[in-house]
Tab-separated table of C-alpha atoms in Angstrom:
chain	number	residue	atom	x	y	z
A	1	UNK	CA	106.948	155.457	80.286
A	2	UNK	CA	108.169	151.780	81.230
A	3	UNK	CA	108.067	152.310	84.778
A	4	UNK	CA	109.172	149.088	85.787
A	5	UNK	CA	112.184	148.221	83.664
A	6	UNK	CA	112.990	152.121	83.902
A	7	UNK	CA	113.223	151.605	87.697
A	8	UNK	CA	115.785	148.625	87.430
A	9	UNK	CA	117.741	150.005	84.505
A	10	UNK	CA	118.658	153.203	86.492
A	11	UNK	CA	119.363	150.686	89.630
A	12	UNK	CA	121.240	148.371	86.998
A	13	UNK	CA	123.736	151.236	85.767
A	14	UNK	CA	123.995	152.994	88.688
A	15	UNK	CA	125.796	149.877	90.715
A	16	UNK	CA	128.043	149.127	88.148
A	17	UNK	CA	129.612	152.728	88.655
A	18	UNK	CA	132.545	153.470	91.392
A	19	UNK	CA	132.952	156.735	92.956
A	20	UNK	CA	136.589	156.974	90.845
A	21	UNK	CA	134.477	156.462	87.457
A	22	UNK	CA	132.428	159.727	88.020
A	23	UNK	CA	135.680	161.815	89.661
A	24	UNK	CA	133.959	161.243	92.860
A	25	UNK	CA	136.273	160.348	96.017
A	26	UNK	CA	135.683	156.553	97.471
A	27	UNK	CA	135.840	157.103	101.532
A	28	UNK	CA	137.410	153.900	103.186
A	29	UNK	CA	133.995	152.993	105.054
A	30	UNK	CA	131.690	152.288	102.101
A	31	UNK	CA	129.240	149.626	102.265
A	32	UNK	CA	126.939	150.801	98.695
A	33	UNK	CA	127.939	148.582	95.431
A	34	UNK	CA	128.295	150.959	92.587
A	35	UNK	CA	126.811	154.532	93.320
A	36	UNK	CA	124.882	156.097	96.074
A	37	UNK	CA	121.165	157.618	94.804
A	38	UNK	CA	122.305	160.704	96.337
A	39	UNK	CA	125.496	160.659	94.275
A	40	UNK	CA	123.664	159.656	90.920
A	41	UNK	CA	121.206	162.842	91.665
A	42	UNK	CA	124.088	165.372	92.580
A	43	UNK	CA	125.578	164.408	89.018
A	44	UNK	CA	122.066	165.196	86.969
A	45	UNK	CA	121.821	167.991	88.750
A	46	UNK	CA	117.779	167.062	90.251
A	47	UNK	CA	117.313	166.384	93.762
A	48	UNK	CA	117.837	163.059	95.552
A	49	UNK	CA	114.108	162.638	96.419
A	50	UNK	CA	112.904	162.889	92.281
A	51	UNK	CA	115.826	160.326	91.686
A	52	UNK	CA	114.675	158.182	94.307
A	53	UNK	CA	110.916	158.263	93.146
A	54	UNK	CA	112.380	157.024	89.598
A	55	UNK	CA	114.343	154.091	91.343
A	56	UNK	CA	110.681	153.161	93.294
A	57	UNK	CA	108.373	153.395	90.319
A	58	UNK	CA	106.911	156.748	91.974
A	59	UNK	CA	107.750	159.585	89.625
A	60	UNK	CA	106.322	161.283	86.659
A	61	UNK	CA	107.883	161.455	83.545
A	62	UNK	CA	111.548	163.505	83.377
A	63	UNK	CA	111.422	165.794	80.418
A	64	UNK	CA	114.060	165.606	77.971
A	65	UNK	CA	116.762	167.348	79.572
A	66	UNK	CA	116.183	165.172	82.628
A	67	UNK	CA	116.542	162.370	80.745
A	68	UNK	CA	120.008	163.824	79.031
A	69	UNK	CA	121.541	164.527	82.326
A	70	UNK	CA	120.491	160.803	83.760
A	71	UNK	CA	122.379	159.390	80.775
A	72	UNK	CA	125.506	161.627	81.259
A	73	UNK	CA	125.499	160.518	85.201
A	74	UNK	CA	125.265	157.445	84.858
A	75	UNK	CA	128.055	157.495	81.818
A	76	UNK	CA	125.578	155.557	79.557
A	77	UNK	CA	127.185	154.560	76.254
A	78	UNK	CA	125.004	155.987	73.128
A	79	UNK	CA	123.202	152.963	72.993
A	80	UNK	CA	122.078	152.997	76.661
A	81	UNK	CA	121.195	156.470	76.223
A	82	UNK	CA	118.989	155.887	73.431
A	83	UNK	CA	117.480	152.807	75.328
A	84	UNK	CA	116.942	155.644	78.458
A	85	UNK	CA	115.049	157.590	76.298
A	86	UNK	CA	113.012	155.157	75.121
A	87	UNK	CA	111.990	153.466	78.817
A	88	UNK	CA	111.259	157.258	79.439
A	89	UNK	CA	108.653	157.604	76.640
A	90	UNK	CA	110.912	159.953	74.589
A	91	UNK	CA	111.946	159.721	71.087
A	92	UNK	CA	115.689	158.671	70.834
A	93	UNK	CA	117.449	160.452	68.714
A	94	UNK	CA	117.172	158.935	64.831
A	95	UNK	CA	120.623	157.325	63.545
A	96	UNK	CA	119.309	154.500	61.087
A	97	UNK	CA	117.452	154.233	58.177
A	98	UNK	CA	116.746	151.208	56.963
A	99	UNK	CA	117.568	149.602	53.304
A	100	UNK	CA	117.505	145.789	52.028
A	101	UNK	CA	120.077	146.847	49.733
A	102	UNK	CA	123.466	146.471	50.268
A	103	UNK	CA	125.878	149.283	50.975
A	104	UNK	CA	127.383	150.048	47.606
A	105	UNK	CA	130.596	150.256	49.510
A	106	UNK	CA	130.321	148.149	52.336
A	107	UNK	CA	129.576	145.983	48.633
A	108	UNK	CA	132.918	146.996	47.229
A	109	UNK	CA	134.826	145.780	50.328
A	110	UNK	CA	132.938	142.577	50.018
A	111	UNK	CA	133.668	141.417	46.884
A	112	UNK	CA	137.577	141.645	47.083
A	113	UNK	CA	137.656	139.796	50.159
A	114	UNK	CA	138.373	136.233	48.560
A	115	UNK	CA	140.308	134.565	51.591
A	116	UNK	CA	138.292	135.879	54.444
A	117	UNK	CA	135.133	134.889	55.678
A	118	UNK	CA	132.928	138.652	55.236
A	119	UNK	CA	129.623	139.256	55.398
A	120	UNK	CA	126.722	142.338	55.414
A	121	UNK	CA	124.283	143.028	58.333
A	122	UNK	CA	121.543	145.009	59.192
A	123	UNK	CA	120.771	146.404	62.732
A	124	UNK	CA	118.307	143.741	62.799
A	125	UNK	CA	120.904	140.816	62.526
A	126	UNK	CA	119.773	139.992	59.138
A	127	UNK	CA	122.408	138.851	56.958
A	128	UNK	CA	122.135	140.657	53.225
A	129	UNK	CA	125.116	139.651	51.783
A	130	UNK	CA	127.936	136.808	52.523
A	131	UNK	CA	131.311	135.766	50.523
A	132	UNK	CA	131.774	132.284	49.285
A	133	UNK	CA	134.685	131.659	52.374
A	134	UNK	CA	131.454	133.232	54.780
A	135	UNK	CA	129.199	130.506	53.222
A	136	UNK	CA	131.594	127.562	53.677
A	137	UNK	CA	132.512	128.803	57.217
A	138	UNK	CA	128.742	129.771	58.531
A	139	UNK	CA	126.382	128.276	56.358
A	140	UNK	CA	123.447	130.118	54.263
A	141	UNK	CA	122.514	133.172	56.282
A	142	UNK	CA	120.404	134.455	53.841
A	143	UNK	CA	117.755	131.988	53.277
A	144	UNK	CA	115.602	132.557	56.208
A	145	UNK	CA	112.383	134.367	56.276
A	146	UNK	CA	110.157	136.016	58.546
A	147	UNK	CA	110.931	136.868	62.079
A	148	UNK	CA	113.935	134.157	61.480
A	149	UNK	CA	115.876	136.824	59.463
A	150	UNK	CA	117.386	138.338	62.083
A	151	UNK	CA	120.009	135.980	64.420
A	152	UNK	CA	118.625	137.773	67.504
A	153	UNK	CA	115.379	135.643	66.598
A	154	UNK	CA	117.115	132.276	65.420
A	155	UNK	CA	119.324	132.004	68.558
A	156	UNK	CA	116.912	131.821	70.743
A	157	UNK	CA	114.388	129.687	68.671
A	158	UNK	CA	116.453	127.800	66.226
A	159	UNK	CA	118.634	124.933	67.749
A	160	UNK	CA	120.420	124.325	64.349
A	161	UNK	CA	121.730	128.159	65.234
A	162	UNK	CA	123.453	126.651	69.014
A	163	UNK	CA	125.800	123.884	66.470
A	164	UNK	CA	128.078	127.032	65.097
A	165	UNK	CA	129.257	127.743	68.616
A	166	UNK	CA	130.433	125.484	71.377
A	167	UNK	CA	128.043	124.788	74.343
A	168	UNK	CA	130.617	126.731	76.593
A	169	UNK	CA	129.952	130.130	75.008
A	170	UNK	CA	126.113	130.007	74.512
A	171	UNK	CA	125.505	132.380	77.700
A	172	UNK	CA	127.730	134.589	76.436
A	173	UNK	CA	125.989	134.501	73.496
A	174	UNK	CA	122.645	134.778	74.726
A	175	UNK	CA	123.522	137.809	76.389
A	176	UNK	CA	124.838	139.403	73.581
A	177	UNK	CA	121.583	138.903	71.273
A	178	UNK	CA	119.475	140.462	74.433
A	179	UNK	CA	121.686	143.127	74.467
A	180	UNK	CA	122.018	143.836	70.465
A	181	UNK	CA	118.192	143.528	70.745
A	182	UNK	CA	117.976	146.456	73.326
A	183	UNK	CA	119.681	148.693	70.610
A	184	UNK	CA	117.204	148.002	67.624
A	185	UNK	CA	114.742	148.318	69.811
A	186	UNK	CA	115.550	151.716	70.905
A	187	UNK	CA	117.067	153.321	67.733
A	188	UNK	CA	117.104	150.673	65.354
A	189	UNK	CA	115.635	150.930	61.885
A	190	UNK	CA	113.231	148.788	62.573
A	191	UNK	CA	111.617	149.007	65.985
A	192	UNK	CA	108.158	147.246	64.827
A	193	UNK	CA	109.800	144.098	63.730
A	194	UNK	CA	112.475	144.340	66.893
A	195	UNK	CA	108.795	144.574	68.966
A	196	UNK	CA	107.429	141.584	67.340
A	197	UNK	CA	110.984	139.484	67.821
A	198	UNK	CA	110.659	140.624	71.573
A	199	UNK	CA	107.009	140.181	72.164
A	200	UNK	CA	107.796	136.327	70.839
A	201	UNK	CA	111.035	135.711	72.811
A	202	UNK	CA	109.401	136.471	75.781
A	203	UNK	CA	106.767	134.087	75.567
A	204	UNK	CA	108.757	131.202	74.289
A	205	UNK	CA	112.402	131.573	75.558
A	206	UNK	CA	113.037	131.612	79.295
A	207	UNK	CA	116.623	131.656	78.723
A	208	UNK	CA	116.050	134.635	76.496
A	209	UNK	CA	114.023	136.768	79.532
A	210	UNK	CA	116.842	135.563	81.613
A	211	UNK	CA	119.345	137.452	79.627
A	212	UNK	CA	116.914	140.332	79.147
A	213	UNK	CA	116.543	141.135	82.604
A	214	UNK	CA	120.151	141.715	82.882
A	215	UNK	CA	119.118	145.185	81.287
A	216	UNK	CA	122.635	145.232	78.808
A	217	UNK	CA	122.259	147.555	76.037
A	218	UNK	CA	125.451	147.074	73.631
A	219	UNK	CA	126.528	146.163	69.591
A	220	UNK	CA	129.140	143.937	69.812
A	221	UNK	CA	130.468	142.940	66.707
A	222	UNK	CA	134.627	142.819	66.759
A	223	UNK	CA	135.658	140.352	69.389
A	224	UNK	CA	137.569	137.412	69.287
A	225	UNK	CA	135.202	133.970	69.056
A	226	UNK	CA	135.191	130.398	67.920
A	227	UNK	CA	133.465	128.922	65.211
A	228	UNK	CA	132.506	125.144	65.248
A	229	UNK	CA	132.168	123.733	61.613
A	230	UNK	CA	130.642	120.181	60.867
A	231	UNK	CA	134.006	118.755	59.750
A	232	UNK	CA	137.045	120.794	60.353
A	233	UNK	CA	135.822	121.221	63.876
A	234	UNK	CA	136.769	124.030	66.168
A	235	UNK	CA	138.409	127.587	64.583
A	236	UNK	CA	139.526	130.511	66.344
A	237	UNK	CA	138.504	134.167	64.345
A	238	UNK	CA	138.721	137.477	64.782
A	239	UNK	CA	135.990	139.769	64.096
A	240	UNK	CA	136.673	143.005	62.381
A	241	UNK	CA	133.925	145.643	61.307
A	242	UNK	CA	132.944	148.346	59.015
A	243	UNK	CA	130.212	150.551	59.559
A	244	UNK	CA	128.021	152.380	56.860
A	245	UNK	CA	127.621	156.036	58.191
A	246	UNK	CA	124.665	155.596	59.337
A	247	UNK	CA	125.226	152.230	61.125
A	248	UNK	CA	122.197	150.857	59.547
A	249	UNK	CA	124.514	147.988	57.820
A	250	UNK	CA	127.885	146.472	59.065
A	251	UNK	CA	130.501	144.680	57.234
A	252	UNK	CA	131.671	142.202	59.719
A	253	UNK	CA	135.223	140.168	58.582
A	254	UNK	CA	136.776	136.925	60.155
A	255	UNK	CA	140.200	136.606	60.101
A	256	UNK	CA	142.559	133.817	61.782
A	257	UNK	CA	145.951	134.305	63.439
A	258	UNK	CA	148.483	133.117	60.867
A	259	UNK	CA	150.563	130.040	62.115
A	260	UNK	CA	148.017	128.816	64.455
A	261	UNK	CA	146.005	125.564	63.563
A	262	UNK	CA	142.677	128.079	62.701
A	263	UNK	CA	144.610	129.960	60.593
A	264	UNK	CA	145.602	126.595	58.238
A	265	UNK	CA	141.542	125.061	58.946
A	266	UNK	CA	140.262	128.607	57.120
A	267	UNK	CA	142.981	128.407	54.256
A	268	UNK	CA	141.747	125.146	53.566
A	269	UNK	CA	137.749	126.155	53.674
A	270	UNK	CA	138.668	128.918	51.479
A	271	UNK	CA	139.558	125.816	48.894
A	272	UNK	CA	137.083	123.132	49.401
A	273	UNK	CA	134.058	125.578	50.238
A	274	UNK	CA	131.012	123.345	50.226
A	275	UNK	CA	132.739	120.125	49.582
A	276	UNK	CA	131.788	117.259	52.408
A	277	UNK	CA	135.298	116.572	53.659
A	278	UNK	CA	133.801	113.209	55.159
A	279	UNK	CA	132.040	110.290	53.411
C-alpha cells in the first residue's frame, strides 16, 4: 500500500468533483473546491474519520470492497479504478494479455488503409505495425529497442521524439504519456517493463515527475492533434481508434479534414512517401 501517492490521489479526485456530479445539492455558502471528506465518505458508505485517516497517510489497508466503493464515489473512470486498486495493494482486475503479434484483424484493417496514415500499438506505446502513409507521416516507429520501444519512454528521453509536435503542445503531451503510463502500470500487460520505464523517468526527467504528480490516469488515443513533418511542415489529423477486445493492441488512424490545407499536405505524402521534397 502506496501510502503517500494513495493519500494525494484520493485528495486529487475528490476536488475535481462538484456536489451536482455526485447528485449532491451545492448550498450557496461553500468555500471546499471539489468535495467535502465527509461527502466522499457518506458516498462509500465508511465513516468520515477512516476516510480522513486515508487522506493523512494514517489508515490501514481498505479491503476490496472498500476499495470498490472509493472508486464508485469518487466516479473514477476504469482506469483510475484499476490505478486505486493498485496504490491500495490489491490486484486490479486483469484486462490485457500481452502479444508481439499483431491483431490478425486489427492486421486486416491495416492493410487496406492505403491513403491514411494507420498504425498498431500495444498498451505499452510500442508501435508493432505502421502503413507506408504512417511511415512517411511519423517516421520508423518500429526500429527502437529496449526501454525506447514504448513512446511513453522516448518522449521523455528522446529529443528527436519533441520535432513531430510543435513546442506549444509538448505539456500537453507530457501529461498525456504520465497519464497513459498510470494505466500500464496498473493493468497493463506489462507492469514489469512499465516499472522499469517509471523507475528511469523519475530519475532522469523532472519534467516527467512534474506531470506525474498531477496523479492523471487516462488512454487517450482519438483526439484531434498536429503533426510537424521535416518538409511539408505543420498538418492537422484526426485520430480515430480500434480496439482489440482485450485492449491489449489499438489500431490508431489519422485522417485530415478534406478541403483544408492538411487534408491536400497528406494526399501528397501519401505520393511521395520517403522522397526528400528539398535538396
Amino acid at each position: 500500500m502506496d501510502k503517500k501517492e494513495l493519500a494525494d490521489f484520493l485528495r486529487r479526485r475528490r476536488e475535481m468533483l462538484r456536489p451536482r456530479d455526485v447528485g449532491l445539492v451545492e448550498g450557496p455558502r461553500r468555500r471546499t473546491q471539489g468535495l467535502r471528506r465527509e461527502e466522499v465518505a457518506q458516498l462509500a458508505g465508511m465513516s468520515t474519520d477512516y476516510y480522513a485517516r486515508l487522506e493523512q497517510q494514517r489508515a490501514p489497508q481498505p479491503s476490496v470492497q472498500i476499495t470498490t466503493a472509493l472508486a464508485r464515489a469518487l466516479r473514477l473512470t476504469q482506469d483510475e479504478r484499476d490505478h486505486l486498486f493498485v496504490l491500495i495493494g490489491h490486484n486490479a482486475p486483469a484486462r490485457l494479455q500481452r502479444s508481439e503479434h499483431v491483431s490478425p484483424t486489427l492486421m486486416r484493417v491495416l492493410d487496406r488503409l492505403d491513403d491514411s496514415p494507420a498504425l498498431v500499438l500495444t498498451d505499452m506505446a510500442d508501435t508493432l505495425a505502421m502503413n507506408p502513409p504512417a511511415t512517411a507521416l511519423l517516421g520508423d516507429q518500429t526500429r527502437h529497442t529496449g526501454l525506447a520501444r514504448s513512446a511513453y519512454y522516448r518522449w521523455f528521453m528522446d529529443p528527436a521524439e519533441r520535432l513531430v509536435y510543435p513546442e506549444e503542445d509538448h505539456e500537453h503531451h507530457s501529461r498525456t504519456q504520465a497519464a497513459r503510463l498510470r494505466v500500464a502500470l496498473s493493468a497493463g500487460s506489462d507492469t514489469p517493463r512499465a516499472a522499469r520505464i517509471l523507475a528511469e523517468l523519475r530519475e532522469h526527467s523532472p519534467e516527467f515527475v512534474h506531470a506525474w504528480e498531477l496523479q492523471e490516469v487516462a488512454q487517450r488515443y482519438d483526439e484531434s492533434k498536429t503533426i510537424v513533418h521535416p518538409q511539408l511542415g505543420r498538418i492537422d489529423v484526426d485520430g480515430h481508434v480500434l480496439f482489440t477486445d482485450n485492449r491489449a493492441q489499438t489500431l490508431v488512424v489519422l485522417t485530415t479534414r478534406p478541403g483544408t490545407e492538411s487534408h491536400t499536405k497528406l494526399e501528397l505524402l501519401s505520393v511521395i512517401g520517403h522522397q526528400q521534397l528539398t535538396p
